[in-house]
Amino acid sequence: MLNWMGRTALELIGQAGLGHSFDPLKEDVTPDVYAEAIKAYVPALYELSVFRWTLPYLVRIGTPAFRRKVIQWFPDKRLHKLQDVVDTMHRRATEIYLEKKSRLEKGDVALLHQVGEGRDIMSILLKANMHASVEDRLSEEELIGQMVTMTFAAMDTTSNMLSQILHILAQRPDAQERLRAEIREAGHDGRDIMYDELVSLPYLDAVCRETLRLHPPATFIFREAQRDMVLPLSQPIQGVDGTLMSNVPVPKGTVVQVGIMGSNMNKKLWGEDAYEWKPERWLSPLPETVTEAHIPGVYSNLMTFIGGGRACMYVASSPSDFDRWSLYSDTFALSGFKFAQLEMKVVLALLLSNFKFELSDKPIVWNISGIRFPTVGVDGQRPELPLKVSLLDQSI
Ligand code: HEM
């Protein structure tokens, strides 16, 4: 399932984000090299994570061409692997960028003939960039960088999240049946479920929220304090000298590890059942301990998509006002987390109305990494999620 969810997530962000189709989503099609590179990126990076602290210093030495030569000379296979992965991502993004640019230069008619008819995020950004003043304009390298960031940020997170939901539903046939009944009721007589109806299906929404709470794909992230500050604590802690502290001074430059799961699963907020998967908790008002805690996350009192100016989000001033594209305007928002939620709901609605998911005889373990991923057993060498999938009787 993980492979299929990865292909699906790439195709969805490909069409909506880049106006590009990567994959016809048919069996026996060789995956796009971009997809393979994105999946290999985090594991390749993690193999070298002990050297990460050297990066801010290394990038100051010589030119990029010189640094590339040094990497080629350096006798470390892990470094060469990472370089290959990054090169593939950059090469494919550049190819797609050049194709889009040439369509844009040919005018709106050429754009209409591409996937998404020019309404994808990158076409909007490219148009806005063409009309921006010289000092505001992003360089080609920056535009290509945006494409890689967006594709990477959208793919592994969403595909692992969808896989996690399917794995849970395979373990909980009761929840799977309840969800299927809700979806089939909404799409009875074979009609398409409209957007407004899909996003407000209560149990589907509860299943997504609860899985995002309990199993956030990114379990922790790092932030660096930009100025001296004082971090208030929700309750006092005892220092090594025995004094009670209700806040912690954080000097500028301190790197802080933000524990996403620590907040999402805090028993003091969510209750004694905080470690249990219970979609029902979202079907009635949340406890005051949650709503009054003022969690700074952008979504649903959770830290899954983090908060602040670098949360999971893209923002534009208006979908049609290309001249004033702005990453942090408040009049129109296209956010990663909204995109991810819709994607999850669409994929689940389609899959559950047609297929039944059951556990196979292989033990599945979810591994903590930059983004959580499943393997078969603790020693599994590659990310995978084998499940038994059977076609349902369409007449039911
Ligand atoms: C379940 C799915 C997703 C989860 C859990 C998730 C979570 C996150 C988190 C935790 C961050 C902060 C990372 C950091 O600063 O180290 C982030 C950033 C980001 N996400 Fe998502 N994300 C998801 C899906 C998406 C999708 C579908 C898109 C695009 C359509 C997207 C676009 C972005 C972008 C562009 C950033 C970087 C924002 C910045 O640095 O200013 N994400 N996401």
GROMACS .gro file of N, CA, C and O in nm, residues 2 4 75 97 104 129 137 161 201 225 228 248-249 264:
model
   56
    2LEU      N    1   0.200   0.121   0.070
    2LEU     CA    2   0.282   0.242   0.081
    2LEU      C    3   0.325   0.292  -0.057
    2LEU      O    4   0.321   0.412  -0.086
    4TRP      N    5   0.173   0.240  -0.345
    4TRP     CA    6   0.058   0.300  -0.415
    4TRP      C    7   0.024   0.437  -0.360
    4TRP      O    8  -0.008   0.530  -0.434
   75PRO      N    9   3.586   0.988  -0.043
   75PRO     CA   10   3.555   0.844  -0.057
   75PRO      C   11   3.446   0.798   0.040
   75PRO      O   12   3.471   0.717   0.129
   97TYR      N   13   1.016   2.268  -1.487
   97TYR     CA   14   1.014   2.414  -1.484
   97TYR      C   15   1.031   2.472  -1.626
   97TYR      O   16   0.956   2.561  -1.668
  104LEU      N   17   0.429   2.912  -2.068
  104LEU     CA   18   0.389   3.046  -2.023
  104LEU      C   19   0.426   3.152  -2.126
  104LEU      O   20   0.350   3.243  -2.154
  129ASN      N   21   0.550   3.592  -1.080
  129ASN     CA   22   0.692   3.628  -1.081
  129ASN      C   23   0.727   3.710  -1.207
  129ASN      O   24   0.806   3.803  -1.201
  137ARG      N   25   1.144   3.989  -0.769
  137ARG     CA   26   1.136   3.868  -0.852
  137ARG      C   27   1.225   3.756  -0.798
  137ARG      O   28   1.338   3.778  -0.755
  161MET      N   29   0.077   0.915   0.586
  161MET     CA   30  -0.044   0.937   0.666
  161MET      C   31  -0.158   0.848   0.614
  161MET      O   32  -0.228   0.783   0.693
  201LEU      N   33  -1.832   1.512   0.600
  201LEU     CA   34  -1.872   1.380   0.651
  201LEU      C   35  -1.810   1.363   0.790
  201LEU      O   36  -1.688   1.360   0.804
  225ALA      N   37   1.607   2.981   1.802
  225ALA     CA   38   1.558   3.109   1.857
  225ALA      C   39   1.626   3.225   1.784
  225ALA      O   40   1.749   3.231   1.777
  228ASP      N   41   1.674   3.653   2.204
  228ASP     CA   42   1.663   3.607   2.344
  228ASP      C   43   1.516   3.608   2.382
  228ASP      O   44   1.445   3.703   2.350
  248VAL      N   45   1.148   2.915   3.116
  248VAL     CA   46   1.288   2.883   3.086
  248VAL      C   47   1.345   2.991   2.995
  248VAL      O   48   1.286   3.020   2.890
  249PRO      N   49   1.459   3.053   3.032
  249PRO     CA   50   1.519   3.150   2.941
  249PRO      C   51   1.581   3.077   2.820
  249PRO      O   52   1.647   2.974   2.839
  264ASN      N   53   0.046   1.650   2.112
  264ASN     CA   54  -0.073   1.580   2.060
  264ASN      C   55  -0.123   1.469   2.151
  264ASN      O   56  -0.240   1.432   2.146
   0.00000   0.00000   0.00000
